[in-house]
Structures are given as structure tokens and as C-alpha cells.
Amino acid sequence: MRLHRHTTILASVLALALAAGGAHARQDIDKVNGSISVPAGEVRGNLETVNGSVRIGDNAQAGAAETVNGSVHVGNDGSARSLETVNGSIRLGERVRIERGVETVNGSIFADRGSRVGGNLVNVNGALGLVQTEVAGNVETVNGDVTIGVGSHVRGHLRVHKPSANWMPVRVRPRAQRIVIGPGAVVDGDLLFEREVQLYVHDTARVGTITGATAIPFSTPTAPARQPD
């Protein structure tokens, strides 16, 4: 009986220690001024700052990562629930997993090979680029060039919005936006263009209905040079 009681007590102590360790590992980080960094291989909860960048290291995990003035970067094999900034770029390394969406207002977004975004990929000003990446939702921009690169798969639609008060501030572009659907890329939904673009679609790519632009086919590994406006 005494041995059983000691075993029970030991099990309880271990359980409390593990719970405490888990709570520590999943701690949220909230700042006003200063960058946030999650070291490689470590686990954190939500990451929030106002003035500073957010960096999630290789093979690290986090909850929602948000900043106002700063970039967001996720290293190879890293993961997060969602990524969001207002003024800053977003970069995903290889084999990154984002459970929900990725969004910035003024900044580019790039996702490297083997990555997956479980929601929408959205910005207002800045280029969007995917390489062998899957986006479960939509890809949307107002004023950015878009490259759905080799082997990428967008399960929603691709849309370039017309500038409006809801998307301000929008920078004035001196030329049409460049949209490239690369070799082996797939866009399950429609391609919707509410402003002038130059659309290049590779011969091996598959896309939905195109509205607002005429596709320029190409068969080379990279798209042709921009045509004069």
C-alpha cells in the first residue's frame, strides 16, 4: 500500500512538472517596442509587438505572430497559426506550415519550397511569390506583382482588386502589374483582375476562368520580359 501511494504521488509530481513545462514552452510574448525571436527548435504561444520584427527559427513553433512596423520571418520547417504585419515583408522558408492566413498591408510575401498556408495569402502593396507552395485559400493583392511559381497550388482564386478606400493606402503604379503562373502551377479558382495587368501563363499550368485580362502563353522555364505598356 505504501509503495502504491508513493508511486501515485510521484506520478502526480511528474504530471505537474510536465504541465508547468508545457505552459512555459507555450508562453505568449507581447511587446510594444522591440523585436521577437523564437530560437530554433523551441515552442512559444502568440507573438505580438508594435515596433519590431518577428522571427521564428528553424523547426520552431508559435501561435499567431503579429506586428505593426516590422517584418515576419519563419525559418525552414517552422510553423505558426497565422502571420500578420502592417508595414513589413513576410518570408517563409522551406517546408513551413501556417495553419491559417498570411497578411501584410505594405510589404511583399514570399513562400519557399514545400510550404503550406492553410488560409488566404493577402497584401495591398508589394510582390507576392510562391515556389512549390500550397495555399488552401485565396491569393489577393491590390498593387503587387504576383508569381505563382513552379509547382505551386492555389486552391482558391487569384484576385487583383481595384484600389478603393477600403484598401488605402495604395501606392500609384507607373505600369501594369505583372502576373505569372509558372510551370506546373495550378490555380483551382478563377483569375479575377479589376485593373490592368500583364498575365503570363505557362503551357503546363492549369487555371480557372480568367476575367479582366488576356493570358500570354509561354513555354520557357521563366516568363518572358515585361511587354511595353
JSON list of C-alpha atoms in Angstrom, two decimals:
[
{"chain": "A", "resi": 1, "resn": "MET", "atom": "CA", "xyz": [0.00, 0.00, 0.00]},
{"chain": "A", "resi": 2, "resn": "ARG", "atom": "CA", "xyz": [2.81, 2.39, 0.92]},
{"chain": "A", "resi": 3, "resn": "LEU", "atom": "CA", "xyz": [4.62, 1.70, -2.41]},
{"chain": "A", "resi": 4, "resn": "HIS", "atom": "CA", "xyz": [1.40, 2.30, -4.33]},
{"chain": "A", "resi": 5, "resn": "ARG", "atom": "CA", "xyz": [0.90, 5.62, -2.52]},
{"chain": "A", "resi": 6, "resn": "HIS", "atom": "CA", "xyz": [4.44, 6.73, -3.28]},
{"chain": "A", "resi": 7, "resn": "THR", "atom": "CA", "xyz": [4.01, 5.76, -6.93]},
{"chain": "A", "resi": 8, "resn": "THR", "atom": "CA", "xyz": [0.82, 7.80, -7.12]},
{"chain": "A", "resi": 9, "resn": "ILE", "atom": "CA", "xyz": [2.50, 10.82, -5.57]},
{"chain": "A", "resi": 10, "resn": "LEU", "atom": "CA", "xyz": [5.45, 10.53, -7.97]},
{"chain": "A", "resi": 11, "resn": "ALA", "atom": "CA", "xyz": [3.09, 10.33, -10.95]},
{"chain": "A", "resi": 12, "resn": "SER", "atom": "CA", "xyz": [1.29, 13.46, -9.76]},
{"chain": "A", "resi": 13, "resn": "VAL", "atom": "CA", "xyz": [4.55, 15.36, -9.34]},
{"chain": "A", "resi": 14, "resn": "LEU", "atom": "CA", "xyz": [5.68, 14.37, -12.83]},
{"chain": "A", "resi": 15, "resn": "ALA", "atom": "CA", "xyz": [2.35, 15.42, -14.29]},
{"chain": "A", "resi": 16, "resn": "LEU", "atom": "CA", "xyz": [2.58, 18.84, -12.64]},
{"chain": "A", "resi": 17, "resn": "ALA", "atom": "CA", "xyz": [6.16, 19.25, -13.85]},
{"chain": "A", "resi": 18, "resn": "LEU", "atom": "CA", "xyz": [5.18, 18.39, -17.41]},
{"chain": "A", "resi": 19, "resn": "ALA", "atom": "CA", "xyz": [2.22, 20.77, -17.28]},
{"chain": "A", "resi": 20, "resn": "ALA", "atom": "CA", "xyz": [4.44, 23.56, -15.97]},
{"chain": "A", "resi": 21, "resn": "GLY", "atom": "CA", "xyz": [6.98, 22.86, -18.68]},
{"chain": "A", "resi": 22, "resn": "GLY", "atom": "CA", "xyz": [4.27, 22.92, -21.34]},
{"chain": "A", "resi": 23, "resn": "ALA", "atom": "CA", "xyz": [2.87, 26.18, -20.04]},
{"chain": "A", "resi": 24, "resn": "HIS", "atom": "CA", "xyz": [6.35, 27.69, -20.12]},
{"chain": "A", "resi": 25, "resn": "ALA", "atom": "CA", "xyz": [7.02, 26.39, -23.62]},
{"chain": "A", "resi": 26, "resn": "ARG", "atom": "CA", "xyz": [3.77, 27.89, -24.91]},
{"chain": "A", "resi": 27, "resn": "GLN", "atom": "CA", "xyz": [4.19, 31.27, -23.23]},
{"chain": "A", "resi": 28, "resn": "ASP", "atom": "CA", "xyz": [2.93, 34.33, -25.10]},
{"chain": "A", "resi": 29, "resn": "ILE", "atom": "CA", "xyz": [5.28, 37.21, -25.84]},
{"chain": "A", "resi": 30, "resn": "ASP", "atom": "CA", "xyz": [3.81, 40.74, -26.00]},
{"chain": "A", "resi": 31, "resn": "LYS", "atom": "CA", "xyz": [5.86, 43.89, -26.61]},
{"chain": "A", "resi": 32, "resn": "VAL", "atom": "CA", "xyz": [5.43, 47.48, -27.75]},
{"chain": "A", "resi": 33, "resn": "ASN", "atom": "CA", "xyz": [8.96, 48.29, -28.85]},
{"chain": "A", "resi": 34, "resn": "GLY", "atom": "CA", "xyz": [11.37, 45.53, -29.77]},
{"chain": "A", "resi": 35, "resn": "SER", "atom": "CA", "xyz": [11.74, 42.50, -31.97]},
{"chain": "A", "resi": 36, "resn": "ILE", "atom": "CA", "xyz": [10.69, 38.98, -31.00]},
{"chain": "A", "resi": 37, "resn": "SER", "atom": "CA", "xyz": [12.71, 35.87, -31.79]},
{"chain": "A", "resi": 38, "resn": "VAL", "atom": "CA", "xyz": [11.87, 32.22, -31.20]},
{"chain": "A", "resi": 39, "resn": "PRO", "atom": "CA", "xyz": [15.10, 30.17, -31.19]},
{"chain": "A", "resi": 40, "resn": "ALA", "atom": "CA", "xyz": [15.42, 27.16, -33.47]},
{"chain": "A", "resi": 41, "resn": "GLY", "atom": "CA", "xyz": [13.50, 24.14, -32.26]},
{"chain": "A", "resi": 42, "resn": "GLU", "atom": "CA", "xyz": [11.65, 25.95, -29.47]},
{"chain": "A", "resi": 43, "resn": "VAL", "atom": "CA", "xyz": [7.91, 26.45, -28.90]},
{"chain": "A", "resi": 44, "resn": "ARG", "atom": "CA", "xyz": [6.05, 29.65, -27.97]},
{"chain": "A", "resi": 45, "resn": "GLY", "atom": "CA", "xyz": [2.48, 30.90, -27.87]},
{"chain": "A", "resi": 46, "resn": "ASN", "atom": "CA", "xyz": [1.22, 34.10, -29.51]},
{"chain": "A", "resi": 47, "resn": "LEU", "atom": "CA", "xyz": [3.83, 36.68, -30.54]},
{"chain": "A", "resi": 48, "resn": "GLU", "atom": "CA", "xyz": [2.82, 40.36, -30.62]},
{"chain": "A", "resi": 49, "resn": "THR", "atom": "CA", "xyz": [4.83, 43.54, -31.00]},
{"chain": "A", "resi": 50, "resn": "VAL", "atom": "CA", "xyz": [4.18, 47.02, -32.39]},
{"chain": "A", "resi": 51, "resn": "ASN", "atom": "CA", "xyz": [7.59, 48.28, -33.46]},
{"chain": "A", "resi": 52, "resn": "GLY", "atom": "CA", "xyz": [9.83, 45.35, -34.25]},
{"chain": "A", "resi": 53, "resn": "SER", "atom": "CA", "xyz": [10.25, 42.29, -36.38]},
{"chain": "A", "resi": 54, "resn": "VAL", "atom": "CA", "xyz": [9.15, 38.75, -35.56]},
{"chain": "A", "resi": 55, "resn": "ARG", "atom": "CA", "xyz": [11.42, 35.81, -36.32]},
{"chain": "A", "resi": 56, "resn": "ILE", "atom": "CA", "xyz": [10.51, 32.16, -35.83]},
{"chain": "A", "resi": 57, "resn": "GLY", "atom": "CA", "xyz": [13.59, 29.98, -36.14]},
{"chain": "A", "resi": 58, "resn": "ASP", "atom": "CA", "xyz": [14.14, 26.74, -38.00]},
{"chain": "A", "resi": 59, "resn": "ASN", "atom": "CA", "xyz": [11.90, 23.94, -36.72]},
{"chain": "A", "resi": 60, "resn": "ALA", "atom": "CA", "xyz": [10.34, 26.31, -34.16]},
{"chain": "A", "resi": 61, "resn": "GLN", "atom": "CA", "xyz": [6.63, 26.66, -33.42]},
{"chain": "A", "resi": 62, "resn": "ALA", "atom": "CA", "xyz": [4.42, 29.61, -32.47]},
{"chain": "A", "resi": 63, "resn": "GLY", "atom": "CA", "xyz": [0.81, 30.70, -32.31]},
{"chain": "A", "resi": 64, "resn": "ALA", "atom": "CA", "xyz": [-0.37, 33.87, -34.03]},
{"chain": "A", "resi": 65, "resn": "ALA", "atom": "CA", "xyz": [2.56, 36.15, -34.93]},
{"chain": "A", "resi": 66, "resn": "GLU", "atom": "CA", "xyz": [1.69, 39.84, -35.34]},
{"chain": "A", "resi": 67, "resn": "THR", "atom": "CA", "xyz": [3.49, 43.15, -35.65]},
{"chain": "A", "resi": 68, "resn": "VAL", "atom": "CA", "xyz": [2.66, 46.63, -36.94]},
{"chain": "A", "resi": 69, "resn": "ASN", "atom": "CA", "xyz": [6.00, 48.02, -38.06]},
{"chain": "A", "resi": 70, "resn": "GLY", "atom": "CA", "xyz": [8.33, 45.16, -38.84]},
{"chain": "A", "resi": 71, "resn": "SER", "atom": "CA", "xyz": [8.93, 42.08, -40.94]},
{"chain": "A", "resi": 72, "resn": "VAL", "atom": "CA", "xyz": [7.95, 38.49, -40.15]},
{"chain": "A", "resi": 73, "resn": "HIS", "atom": "CA", "xyz": [10.19, 35.53, -40.96]},
{"chain": "A", "resi": 74, "resn": "VAL", "atom": "CA", "xyz": [9.68, 31.82, -40.42]},
{"chain": "A", "resi": 75, "resn": "GLY", "atom": "CA", "xyz": [12.68, 29.54, -40.85]},
{"chain": "A", "resi": 76, "resn": "ASN", "atom": "CA", "xyz": [12.82, 26.14, -42.52]},
{"chain": "A", "resi": 77, "resn": "ASP", "atom": "CA", "xyz": [10.39, 23.59, -41.05]},
{"chain": "A", "resi": 78, "resn": "GLY", "atom": "CA", "xyz": [8.91, 26.23, -38.76]},
{"chain": "A", "resi": 79, "resn": "SER", "atom": "CA", "xyz": [5.20, 26.63, -38.07]},
{"chain": "A", "resi": 80, "resn": "ALA", "atom": "CA", "xyz": [2.70, 29.18, -36.77]},
{"chain": "A", "resi": 81, "resn": "ARG", "atom": "CA", "xyz": [-1.03, 29.62, -36.51]},
{"chain": "A", "resi": 82, "resn": "SER", "atom": "CA", "xyz": [-1.10, 32.85, -38.56]},
{"chain": "A", "resi": 83, "resn": "LEU", "atom": "CA", "xyz": [1.18, 35.70, -39.66]},
{"chain": "A", "resi": 84, "resn": "GLU", "atom": "CA", "xyz": [0.27, 39.37, -39.90]},
{"chain": "A", "resi": 85, "resn": "THR", "atom": "CA", "xyz": [2.02, 42.73, -40.23]},
{"chain": "A", "resi": 86, "resn": "VAL", "atom": "CA", "xyz": [1.08, 46.19, -41.46]},
{"chain": "A", "resi": 87, "resn": "ASN", "atom": "CA", "xyz": [4.37, 47.68, -42.62]},
{"chain": "A", "resi": 88, "resn": "GLY", "atom": "CA", "xyz": [6.80, 44.90, -43.41]},
{"chain": "A", "resi": 89, "resn": "SER", "atom": "CA", "xyz": [7.54, 41.88, -45.55]},
{"chain": "A", "resi": 90, "resn": "ILE", "atom": "CA", "xyz": [6.74, 38.25, -44.72]},
{"chain": "A", "resi": 91, "resn": "ARG", "atom": "CA", "xyz": [9.11, 35.41, -45.61]},
{"chain": "A", "resi": 92, "resn": "LEU", "atom": "CA", "xyz": [8.55, 31.66, -45.27]},
{"chain": "A", "resi": 93, "resn": "GLY", "atom": "CA", "xyz": [11.46, 29.28, -45.56]},
{"chain": "A", "resi": 94, "resn": "GLU", "atom": "CA", "xyz": [11.19, 25.74, -46.87]},
{"chain": "A", "resi": 95, "resn": "ARG", "atom": "CA", "xyz": [8.53, 23.33, -45.58]},
{"chain": "A", "resi": 96, "resn": "VAL", "atom": "CA", "xyz": [6.86, 25.94, -43.40]},
{"chain": "A", "resi": 97, "resn": "ARG", "atom": "CA", "xyz": [3.36, 25.26, -42.09]},
{"chain": "A", "resi": 98, "resn": "ILE", "atom": "CA", "xyz": [0.95, 28.13, -41.42]},
{"chain": "A", "resi": 99, "resn": "GLU", "atom": "CA", "xyz": [-2.38, 26.92, -40.07]},
{"chain": "A", "resi": 100, "resn": "ARG", "atom": "CA", "xyz": [-4.43, 29.95, -41.12]},
{"chain": "A", "resi": 101, "resn": "GLY", "atom": "CA", "xyz": [-3.70, 33.07, -43.18]},
{"chain": "A", "resi": 102, "resn": "VAL", "atom": "CA", "xyz": [-0.75, 35.29, -44.05]},
{"chain": "A", "resi": 103, "resn": "GLU", "atom": "CA", "xyz": [-1.36, 39.02, -44.43]},
{"chain": "A", "resi": 104, "resn": "THR", "atom": "CA", "xyz": [0.51, 42.30, -44.78]},
{"chain": "A", "resi": 105, "resn": "VAL", "atom": "CA", "xyz": [-0.51, 45.76, -46.00]},
{"chain": "A", "resi": 106, "resn": "ASN", "atom": "CA", "xyz": [2.74, 47.34, -47.15]},
{"chain": "A", "resi": 107, "resn": "GLY", "atom": "CA", "xyz": [5.19, 44.57, -47.85]},
{"chain": "A", "resi": 108, "resn": "SER", "atom": "CA", "xyz": [6.00, 41.60, -50.02]},
{"chain": "A", "resi": 109, "resn": "ILE", "atom": "CA", "xyz": [5.22, 37.95, -49.24]},
{"chain": "A", "resi": 110, "resn": "PHE", "atom": "CA", "xyz": [7.37, 35.02, -50.32]},
{"chain": "A", "resi": 111, "resn": "ALA", "atom": "CA", "xyz": [6.95, 31.30, -49.57]},
{"chain": "A", "resi": 112, "resn": "ASP", "atom": "CA", "xyz": [9.64, 28.79, -50.44]},
{"chain": "A", "resi": 113, "resn": "ARG", "atom": "CA", "xyz": [9.52, 25.11, -51.46]},
{"chain": "A", "resi": 114, "resn": "GLY", "atom": "CA", "xyz": [7.31, 22.68, -49.62]},
{"chain": "A", "resi": 115, "resn": "SER", "atom": "CA", "xyz": [5.44, 25.30, -47.59]},
{"chain": "A", "resi": 116, "resn": "ARG", "atom": "CA", "xyz": [1.71, 25.33, -46.94]},
{"chain": "A", "resi": 117, "resn": "VAL", "atom": "CA", "xyz": [-0.63, 28.18, -45.96]},
{"chain": "A", "resi": 118, "resn": "GLY", "atom": "CA", "xyz": [-3.96, 26.97, -44.58]},
{"chain": "A", "resi": 119, "resn": "GLY", "atom": "CA", "xyz": [-5.87, 30.21, -45.28]},
{"chain": "A", "resi": 120, "resn": "ASN", "atom": "CA", "xyz": [-5.59, 33.25, -47.55]},
{"chain": "A", "resi": 121, "resn": "LEU", "atom": "CA", "xyz": [-2.41, 34.99, -48.71]},
{"chain": "A", "resi": 122, "resn": "VAL", "atom": "CA", "xyz": [-3.15, 38.73, -48.91]},
{"chain": "A", "resi": 123, "resn": "ASN", "atom": "CA", "xyz": [-1.39, 42.06, -49.24]},
{"chain": "A", "resi": 124, "resn": "VAL", "atom": "CA", "xyz": [-2.04, 45.53, -50.65]},
{"chain": "A", "resi": 125, "resn": "ASN", "atom": "CA", "xyz": [1.35, 46.89, -51.75]},
{"chain": "A", "resi": 126, "resn": "GLY", "atom": "CA", "xyz": [4.18, 44.50, -52.55]},
{"chain": "A", "resi": 127, "resn": "ALA", "atom": "CA", "xyz": [5.07, 41.45, -54.60]},
{"chain": "A", "resi": 128, "resn": "LEU", "atom": "CA", "xyz": [3.65, 38.00, -53.86]},
{"chain": "A", "resi": 129, "resn": "GLY", "atom": "CA", "xyz": [5.77, 34.96, -54.72]},
{"chain": "A", "resi": 130, "resn": "LEU", "atom": "CA", "xyz": [5.31, 31.22, -54.28]},
{"chain": "A", "resi": 131, "resn": "VAL", "atom": "CA", "xyz": [7.67, 28.36, -55.13]},
{"chain": "A", "resi": 132, "resn": "GLN", "atom": "CA", "xyz": [6.26, 24.82, -54.83]},
{"chain": "A", "resi": 133, "resn": "THR", "atom": "CA", "xyz": [3.87, 26.11, -52.18]},
{"chain": "A", "resi": 134, "resn": "GLU", "atom": "CA", "xyz": [0.25, 25.23, -51.46]},
{"chain": "A", "resi": 135, "resn": "VAL", "atom": "CA", "xyz": [-2.28, 27.89, -50.47]},
{"chain": "A", "resi": 136, "resn": "ALA", "atom": "CA", "xyz": [-5.57, 26.45, -49.24]},
{"chain": "A", "resi": 137, "resn": "GLY", "atom": "CA", "xyz": [-7.40, 29.75, -49.62]},
{"chain": "A", "resi": 138, "resn": "ASN", "atom": "CA", "xyz": [-7.18, 32.73, -51.97]},
{"chain": "A", "resi": 139, "resn": "VAL", "atom": "CA", "xyz": [-4.27, 34.87, -53.17]},
{"chain": "A", "resi": 140, "resn": "GLU", "atom": "CA", "xyz": [-5.22, 38.56, -53.27]},
{"chain": "A", "resi": 141, "resn": "THR", "atom": "CA", "xyz": [-3.46, 41.88, -53.82]},
{"chain": "A", "resi": 142, "resn": "VAL", "atom": "CA", "xyz": [-4.20, 45.41, -54.93]},
{"chain": "A", "resi": 143, "resn": "ASN", "atom": "CA", "xyz": [-0.92, 46.78, -56.15]},
{"chain": "A", "resi": 144, "resn": "GLY", "atom": "CA", "xyz": [1.58, 43.92, -56.24]},
{"chain": "A", "resi": 145, "resn": "ASP", "atom": "CA", "xyz": [3.15, 41.72, -58.88]},
{"chain": "A", "resi": 146, "resn": "VAL", "atom": "CA", "xyz": [2.25, 38.06, -58.37]},
{"chain": "A", "resi": 147, "resn": "THR", "atom": "CA", "xyz": [4.22, 34.91, -59.19]},
{"chain": "A", "resi": 148, "resn": "ILE", "atom": "CA", "xyz": [2.52, 31.57, -58.63]},
{"chain": "A", "resi": 149, "resn": "GLY", "atom": "CA", "xyz": [5.80, 29.79, -59.22]},
{"chain": "A", "resi": 150, "resn": "VAL", "atom": "CA", "xyz": [6.79, 26.34, -60.36]},
{"chain": "A", "resi": 151, "resn": "GLY", "atom": "CA", "xyz": [4.76, 23.53, -58.85]},
{"chain": "A", "resi": 152, "resn": "SER", "atom": "CA", "xyz": [2.63, 25.78, -56.63]},
{"chain": "A", "resi": 153, "resn": "HIS", "atom": "CA", "xyz": [-1.05, 25.12, -55.97]},
{"chain": "A", "resi": 154, "resn": "VAL", "atom": "CA", "xyz": [-3.64, 27.75, -55.05]},
{"chain": "A", "resi": 155, "resn": "ARG", "atom": "CA", "xyz": [-6.90, 26.05, -54.13]},
{"chain": "A", "resi": 156, "resn": "GLY", "atom": "CA", "xyz": [-8.91, 29.27, -54.09]},
{"chain": "A", "resi": 157, "resn": "HIS", "atom": "CA", "xyz": [-8.92, 32.16, -56.55]},
{"chain": "A", "resi": 158, "resn": "LEU", "atom": "CA", "xyz": [-6.32, 34.72, -57.59]},
{"chain": "A", "resi": 159, "resn": "ARG", "atom": "CA", "xyz": [-7.62, 38.28, -57.45]},
{"chain": "A", "resi": 160, "resn": "VAL", "atom": "CA", "xyz": [-6.18, 41.71, -58.13]},
{"chain": "A", "resi": 161, "resn": "HIS", "atom": "CA", "xyz": [-8.51, 44.28, -56.60]},
{"chain": "A", "resi": 162, "resn": "LYS", "atom": "CA", "xyz": [-9.27, 47.73, -57.89]},
{"chain": "A", "resi": 163, "resn": "PRO", "atom": "CA", "xyz": [-7.97, 50.36, -55.44]},
{"chain": "A", "resi": 164, "resn": "SER", "atom": "CA", "xyz": [-10.63, 51.76, -53.15]},
{"chain": "A", "resi": 165, "resn": "ALA", "atom": "CA", "xyz": [-10.95, 53.47, -49.79]},
{"chain": "A", "resi": 166, "resn": "ASN", "atom": "CA", "xyz": [-11.09, 50.05, -48.13]},
{"chain": "A", "resi": 167, "resn": "TRP", "atom": "CA", "xyz": [-7.56, 49.24, -49.36]},
{"chain": "A", "resi": 168, "resn": "MET", "atom": "CA", "xyz": [-5.81, 52.54, -48.63]},
{"chain": "A", "resi": 169, "resn": "PRO", "atom": "CA", "xyz": [-3.03, 53.50, -48.67]},
{"chain": "A", "resi": 170, "resn": "VAL", "atom": "CA", "xyz": [-2.29, 52.25, -52.19]},
{"chain": "A", "resi": 171, "resn": "ARG", "atom": "CA", "xyz": [0.83, 53.40, -53.98]},
{"chain": "A", "resi": 172, "resn": "VAL", "atom": "CA", "xyz": [0.47, 54.69, -57.52]},
{"chain": "A", "resi": 173, "resn": "ARG", "atom": "CA", "xyz": [1.99, 52.28, -60.07]},
{"chain": "A", "resi": 174, "resn": "PRO", "atom": "CA", "xyz": [3.54, 53.71, -63.26]},
{"chain": "A", "resi": 175, "resn": "ARG", "atom": "CA", "xyz": [2.87, 50.45, -65.16]},
{"chain": "A", "resi": 176, "resn": "ALA", "atom": "CA", "xyz": [0.63, 47.40, -65.31]},
{"chain": "A", "resi": 177, "resn": "GLN", "atom": "CA", "xyz": [1.14, 44.69, -62.72]},
{"chain": "A", "resi": 178, "resn": "ARG", "atom": "CA", "xyz": [2.94, 41.53, -63.80]},
{"chain": "A", "resi": 179, "resn": "ILE", "atom": "CA", "xyz": [1.18, 38.24, -63.02]},
{"chain": "A", "resi": 180, "resn": "VAL", "atom": "CA", "xyz": [2.98, 34.95, -63.70]},
{"chain": "A", "resi": 181, "resn": "ILE", "atom": "CA", "xyz": [1.55, 31.44, -63.43]},
{"chain": "A", "resi": 182, "resn": "GLY", "atom": "CA", "xyz": [4.64, 29.27, -63.72]},
{"chain": "A", "resi": 183, "resn": "PRO", "atom": "CA", "xyz": [5.46, 25.74, -64.90]},
{"chain": "A", "resi": 184, "resn": "GLY", "atom": "CA", "xyz": [3.23, 23.10, -63.37]},
{"chain": "A", "resi": 185, "resn": "ALA", "atom": "CA", "xyz": [1.40, 25.65, -61.22]},
{"chain": "A", "resi": 186, "resn": "VAL", "atom": "CA", "xyz": [-2.33, 25.26, -60.52]},
{"chain": "A", "resi": 187, "resn": "VAL", "atom": "CA", "xyz": [-4.99, 27.79, -59.54]},
{"chain": "A", "resi": 188, "resn": "ASP", "atom": "CA", "xyz": [-8.23, 25.92, -58.90]},
{"chain": "A", "resi": 189, "resn": "GLY", "atom": "CA", "xyz": [-10.37, 29.05, -58.73]},
{"chain": "A", "resi": 190, "resn": "ASP", "atom": "CA", "xyz": [-10.87, 31.93, -61.12]},
{"chain": "A", "resi": 191, "resn": "LEU", "atom": "CA", "xyz": [-8.33, 34.61, -62.02]},
{"chain": "A", "resi": 192, "resn": "LEU", "atom": "CA", "xyz": [-10.05, 37.97, -61.42]},
{"chain": "A", "resi": 193, "resn": "PHE", "atom": "CA", "xyz": [-8.41, 41.23, -62.47]},
{"chain": "A", "resi": 194, "resn": "GLU", "atom": "CA", "xyz": [-10.06, 44.56, -61.65]},
{"chain": "A", "resi": 195, "resn": "ARG", "atom": "CA", "xyz": [-7.20, 46.65, -63.02]},
{"chain": "A", "resi": 196, "resn": "GLU", "atom": "CA", "xyz": [-4.70, 46.40, -65.87]},
{"chain": "A", "resi": 197, "resn": "VAL", "atom": "CA", "xyz": [-2.19, 43.55, -65.64]},
{"chain": "A", "resi": 198, "resn": "GLN", "atom": "CA", "xyz": [0.18, 41.61, -67.86]},
{"chain": "A", "resi": 199, "resn": "LEU", "atom": "CA", "xyz": [-0.73, 37.96, -67.36]},
{"chain": "A", "resi": 200, "resn": "TYR", "atom": "CA", "xyz": [1.70, 35.18, -68.32]},
{"chain": "A", "resi": 201, "resn": "VAL", "atom": "CA", "xyz": [0.53, 31.56, -68.07]},
{"chain": "A", "resi": 202, "resn": "HIS", "atom": "CA", "xyz": [2.87, 28.63, -68.68]},
{"chain": "A", "resi": 203, "resn": "ASP", "atom": "CA", "xyz": [1.75, 25.93, -71.11]},
{"chain": "A", "resi": 204, "resn": "THR", "atom": "CA", "xyz": [1.84, 23.33, -68.33]},
{"chain": "A", "resi": 205, "resn": "ALA", "atom": "CA", "xyz": [-0.12, 25.43, -65.80]},
{"chain": "A", "resi": 206, "resn": "ARG", "atom": "CA", "xyz": [-3.82, 24.98, -65.04]},
{"chain": "A", "resi": 207, "resn": "VAL", "atom": "CA", "xyz": [-6.10, 27.85, -64.06]},
{"chain": "A", "resi": 208, "resn": "GLY", "atom": "CA", "xyz": [-9.79, 28.62, -63.75]},
{"chain": "A", "resi": 209, "resn": "THR", "atom": "CA", "xyz": [-11.75, 31.19, -65.73]},
{"chain": "A", "resi": 210, "resn": "ILE", "atom": "CA", "xyz": [-9.82, 34.39, -66.49]},
{"chain": "A", "resi": 211, "resn": "THR", "atom": "CA", "xyz": [-11.70, 37.68, -66.16]},
{"chain": "A", "resi": 212, "resn": "GLY", "atom": "CA", "xyz": [-10.22, 41.10, -66.89]},
{"chain": "A", "resi": 213, "resn": "ALA", "atom": "CA", "xyz": [-7.05, 40.05, -68.73]},
{"chain": "A", "resi": 214, "resn": "THR", "atom": "CA", "xyz": [-5.83, 38.06, -71.70]},
{"chain": "A", "resi": 215, "resn": "ALA", "atom": "CA", "xyz": [-3.29, 35.34, -70.96]},
{"chain": "A", "resi": 216, "resn": "ILE", "atom": "CA", "xyz": [0.09, 35.45, -72.70]},
{"chain": "A", "resi": 217, "resn": "PRO", "atom": "CA", "xyz": [1.27, 31.82, -73.02]},
{"chain": "A", "resi": 218, "resn": "PHE", "atom": "CA", "xyz": [4.91, 30.84, -72.57]},
{"chain": "A", "resi": 219, "resn": "SER", "atom": "CA", "xyz": [6.82, 27.55, -72.51]},
{"chain": "A", "resi": 220, "resn": "THR", "atom": "CA", "xyz": [10.25, 28.61, -71.20]},
{"chain": "A", "resi": 221, "resn": "PRO", "atom": "CA", "xyz": [11.36, 27.97, -67.59]},
{"chain": "A", "resi": 222, "resn": "THR", "atom": "CA", "xyz": [10.79, 31.64, -66.79]},
{"chain": "A", "resi": 223, "resn": "ALA", "atom": "CA", "xyz": [8.28, 34.14, -68.12]},
{"chain": "A", "resi": 224, "resn": "PRO", "atom": "CA", "xyz": [9.23, 36.49, -70.96]},
{"chain": "A", "resi": 225, "resn": "ALA", "atom": "CA", "xyz": [10.38, 40.01, -70.27]},
{"chain": "A", "resi": 226, "resn": "ARG", "atom": "CA", "xyz": [7.71, 42.53, -69.48]},
{"chain": "A", "resi": 227, "resn": "GLN", "atom": "CA", "xyz": [5.99, 43.93, -72.53]},
{"chain": "A", "resi": 228, "resn": "PRO", "atom": "CA", "xyz": [5.93, 47.70, -73.00]},
{"chain": "A", "resi": 229, "resn": "ASP", "atom": "CA", "xyz": [2.79, 49.24, -71.52]}
]
